[in-house]
XYZ file of N, CA, C and O in Angstrom:
344
model
N 24.847 15.362 18.094
C 23.771 15.429 18.510
C 22.530 15.893 17.666
O 23.246 16.645 16.865
N 21.437 15.750 18.100
C 20.282 16.307 17.001
C 20.103 17.751 17.481
O 20.055 17.935 18.713
N 19.758 18.418 16.219
C 19.537 20.027 16.595
C 18.315 20.021 16.726
O 17.333 19.025 16.787
N 18.029 21.257 17.551
C 16.597 21.277 18.410
C 16.100 22.490 17.741
O 16.921 23.728 17.143
N 14.929 22.820 17.613
C 14.311 23.936 16.975
C 13.309 23.466 16.022
O 12.709 22.585 15.957
N 12.615 24.915 15.259
C 11.830 24.489 14.630
C 12.158 24.568 12.960
O 12.838 25.638 12.791
N 11.627 23.329 12.025
C 12.208 23.466 10.691
C 11.046 22.934 9.781
O 10.104 23.024 10.485
N 11.449 23.003 8.965
C 10.333 22.788 7.559
C 10.976 21.582 6.981
O 11.859 21.414 6.720
N 10.246 20.526 6.594
C 10.211 19.593 5.717
C 10.504 19.881 4.317
O 9.810 20.658 3.818
N 11.882 19.164 4.283
C 12.545 19.903 2.870
C 12.432 18.688 1.964
O 12.213 18.982 0.598
N 12.474 17.512 2.011
C 12.838 16.292 1.092
C 12.553 15.109 1.493
O 12.109 14.948 2.950
N 12.280 14.047 0.698
C 11.752 12.683 1.458
C 12.399 11.918 0.201
O 12.727 12.003 -0.780
N 12.444 10.335 0.813
C 13.005 9.780 -0.190
C 12.603 8.379 0.485
O 12.338 7.931 1.891
N 12.247 7.117 -0.318
C 12.152 5.817 0.032
C 13.077 5.169 0.726
O 12.988 4.274 1.624
N 14.599 5.512 0.321
C 15.466 4.824 1.257
C 16.799 5.721 0.966
O 16.918 6.347 0.199
N 17.797 5.378 1.962
C 19.289 5.623 1.457
C 19.774 4.987 2.157
O 19.684 3.978 2.960
N 21.340 4.724 1.671
C 22.150 3.799 1.986
C 23.186 4.441 3.229
O 23.530 5.921 3.029
N 23.239 3.761 4.059
C 24.019 4.264 5.438
C 25.802 4.715 4.828
O 25.987 3.424 4.109
N 26.138 5.641 5.037
C 27.505 6.060 4.752
C 28.244 4.846 5.592
O 28.185 4.668 6.876
N 29.326 4.699 5.134
C 30.390 3.758 5.758
C 30.086 2.259 5.996
O 30.610 1.525 6.193
N 28.428 2.508 5.300
C 27.968 0.633 5.299
C 27.511 0.523 4.324
O 25.960 0.509 4.262
N 27.690 0.514 3.013
C 27.278 0.714 1.848
C 25.897 -0.683 1.941
O 25.437 -0.564 0.605
N 26.164 -1.762 2.181
C 25.243 -2.963 2.193
C 23.809 -2.502 3.260
O 23.002 -3.289 3.381
N 23.920 -1.389 4.093
C 22.805 -1.150 5.128
C 21.921 -0.233 4.375
O 22.505 0.770 3.792
N 20.885 -0.019 4.657
C 19.782 1.099 4.262
C 18.861 1.475 5.421
O 18.570 0.782 6.399
N 18.080 2.469 5.192
C 17.389 3.233 6.170
C 16.122 3.475 5.469
O 16.440 4.155 4.290
N 14.922 3.294 5.923
C 13.733 3.341 5.002
C 13.050 4.691 5.149
O 13.203 4.939 6.320
N 12.211 5.306 4.276
C 11.205 6.312 4.503
C 11.813 7.591 5.276
O 11.322 7.769 6.407
N 12.779 8.080 4.786
C 13.540 9.497 5.511
C 12.655 10.594 5.248
O 12.025 10.701 3.882
N 12.717 11.402 5.932
C 12.007 12.962 5.645
C 13.164 13.630 6.179
O 13.447 13.567 7.251
N 13.417 14.636 5.440
C 14.537 15.844 5.924
C 13.992 16.788 6.275
O 13.116 17.627 5.905
N 14.242 17.361 7.301
C 14.024 18.541 8.150
C 14.997 19.765 8.357
O 14.754 20.935 8.386
N 16.542 19.514 7.963
C 17.113 20.585 8.053
C 18.488 19.785 7.619
O 19.010 18.748 8.176
N 19.305 20.232 6.312
C 20.390 19.627 5.964
C 20.478 18.309 5.686
O 19.522 17.533 5.203
N 21.518 17.728 6.526
C 21.770 16.211 6.582
C 20.826 15.802 7.578
O 21.088 14.324 7.833
N 20.144 16.269 8.168
C 19.045 15.786 9.219
C 18.079 15.294 8.923
O 17.250 16.044 8.185
N 17.884 14.141 9.467
C 16.590 13.169 8.986
C 15.966 12.658 9.676
O 16.385 12.478 11.029
N 14.736 12.169 9.791
C 13.799 11.279 10.553
C 13.691 9.861 9.550
O 13.446 10.386 8.587
N 14.004 8.812 9.852
C 14.098 7.765 9.304
C 14.037 6.195 9.962
O 14.174 6.496 11.161
N 13.782 5.400 9.309
C 13.761 4.112 10.068
C 15.083 3.578 10.863
O 16.151 3.922 10.490
N 14.681 2.655 11.399
C 15.737 1.601 11.887
C 16.390 1.039 10.772
O 16.203 1.261 9.338
N 17.729 0.519 11.036
C 18.791 0.146 9.910
C 18.608 -1.241 9.501
O 18.379 -2.138 9.854
N 18.359 -1.422 8.166
C 18.194 -2.901 7.425
C 19.131 -3.303 6.431
O 20.123 -2.147 5.842
N 19.433 -4.032 6.105
C 20.266 -4.830 4.949
C 19.584 -4.473 3.544
O 18.380 -4.320 3.811
N 20.264 -4.914 2.582
C 19.713 -4.809 1.474
C 18.483 -5.755 1.061
O 18.168 -5.671 -0.099
N 18.592 -7.047 1.588
C 17.666 -7.877 1.707
C 16.693 -7.892 2.534
O 15.961 -8.912 2.786
N 16.381 -6.403 3.156
C 15.070 -6.041 3.896
C 15.412 -6.966 5.203
O 14.166 -6.997 6.209
N 16.563 -7.466 5.867
C 16.651 -7.967 7.206
C 17.369 -6.853 8.058
O 17.952 -6.112 7.738
N 16.563 -6.644 9.110
C 16.705 -5.750 10.220
C 18.236 -5.912 10.668
O 19.026 -7.126 11.200
N 19.130 -4.938 10.541
C 20.317 -5.085 11.154
C 20.525 -4.305 12.542
O 21.121 -4.763 13.316
N 19.700 -3.310 12.435
C 19.969 -2.718 14.105
C 18.691 -1.964 14.411
O 17.893 -0.924 13.845
N 17.948 -2.291 14.996
C 16.389 -2.108 15.666
C 16.572 -1.182 16.921
O 15.349 -0.770 17.432
N 17.324 -0.576 17.330
C 17.599 -0.095 18.603
C 17.073 1.638 18.403
O 17.164 2.142 17.175
N 16.128 2.008 19.533
C 15.708 3.142 19.274
C 16.079 3.792 20.797
O 16.356 3.396 21.951
N 15.993 4.958 20.576
C 16.324 6.213 21.828
C 17.452 6.190 22.056
O 18.127 6.222 23.287
N 18.561 5.934 21.260
C 19.886 6.034 21.190
C 20.702 7.002 20.633
O 20.336 6.956 19.664
N 21.937 7.529 20.859
C 22.730 8.476 19.908
C 23.321 7.485 18.837
O 24.370 7.166 19.290
N 22.544 7.013 17.868
C 23.102 6.212 16.852
C 23.425 6.596 15.542
O 23.666 6.127 14.603
N 22.491 7.611 15.058
C 22.475 7.988 13.836
C 22.833 9.388 13.711
O 22.408 10.020 12.767
N 24.002 9.822 14.047
C 24.570 10.961 13.756
C 23.784 12.209 13.760
O 24.073 13.128 12.622
N 22.864 12.257 14.296
C 22.177 13.355 14.681
C 20.537 13.239 14.010
O 19.729 13.786 14.476
N 20.689 12.218 13.160
C 19.060 11.936 12.822
C 18.256 11.430 13.813
O 18.811 11.190 15.086
N 16.951 11.303 13.514
C 16.373 10.635 14.520
C 15.649 9.432 13.823
O 15.020 9.502 12.797
N 15.859 8.309 14.776
C 15.680 7.011 14.387
C 14.378 6.352 14.867
O 14.252 6.792 16.114
N 13.436 5.790 14.267
C 12.188 5.874 14.592
C 11.746 4.083 13.943
O 12.337 3.783 13.098
N 10.786 3.802 14.552
C 10.465 2.335 13.727
C 10.323 2.352 12.343
O 9.670 3.380 11.987
N 10.159 1.385 11.398
C 9.817 1.378 10.133
C 8.264 2.029 10.000
O 8.001 2.717 9.448
N 7.348 1.250 11.045
C 5.964 1.931 10.940
C 5.755 3.634 10.984
O 5.110 4.264 10.022
N 6.527 4.224 11.893
C 6.390 5.359 12.221
C 7.249 6.069 11.353
O 6.568 7.216 10.695
N 8.371 5.672 10.668
C 9.006 6.518 9.569
C 7.925 6.362 8.424
O 8.022 7.286 7.767
N 7.540 5.155 8.157
C 6.513 5.330 6.814
C 5.290 6.136 7.304
O 4.786 6.970 6.080
N 4.720 6.133 8.167
C 3.540 7.220 8.561
C 3.942 8.647 7.858
O 3.374 9.329 7.523
N 4.969 8.773 8.696
C 5.382 10.390 8.474
C 6.047 10.777 7.114
O 5.595 11.575 6.655
N 6.638 9.568 6.446
C 6.936 9.861 5.024
C 5.363 9.976 4.252
O 5.566 10.887 3.340
N 4.500 9.415 4.298
C 3.130 9.385 3.590
C 2.258 10.605 4.150
O 1.353 10.924 3.663
N 2.303 10.770 5.344
C 1.396 11.807 6.243
C 1.569 13.493 6.699
O 1.160 14.314 6.800
N 3.104 13.416 6.534
C 3.544 14.834 6.638
C 4.187 15.395 5.313
O 5.471 15.057 4.903
N 3.701 16.285 4.782
C 4.093 16.696 3.415
C 5.164 17.715 3.902
O 5.505 18.268 4.713
N 5.731 17.726 2.262
C 6.837 19.032 2.191
C 6.312 20.018 2.491
O 5.143 20.424 2.248
N 7.314 21.074 3.214
C 6.907 22.431 3.799
C 6.201 22.224 5.013
O 6.072 23.343 5.379
N 5.674 21.062 5.497
C 5.289 21.006 6.937
C 6.341 21.806 7.808
O 7.477 21.607 7.866
N 5.953 22.361 8.852
C 6.667 22.650 10.339
C 7.081 21.503 10.923
O 5.522 21.017 11.589
N 7.870 21.480 11.231
C 7.997 20.128 12.454
C 9.156 20.972 13.623
O 9.836 21.853 13.359
N 8.786 20.707 14.704
C 9.641 21.220 15.918
C 10.286 20.053 16.910
O 9.487 18.987 17.229
N 11.526 20.168 16.670
C 12.551 18.956 17.379
C 12.986 19.706 18.834
O 13.493 20.345 18.686
N 12.322 18.850 19.649
C 12.947 19.032 20.861
C 13.919 17.878 21.805
O 13.088 16.869 22.133
């Protein structure tokens, strides 16, 4: 499950490879605590959507959002910003 509380944005990246599925990527991640991230839905390395489901427990505790929302957070929420997860 996703951890809850108040955290600080620690890191960001344009994409990461999904563990156990090296051919899949998630885009525009924002790290808020350890390995917990806000990131896009899942794509393959050719930018084809693999899994666009939202609102389900699918990302090992991360928060999965649409590509547009992940990109918005990536570009508009700076490092050291406070985020509240509930």
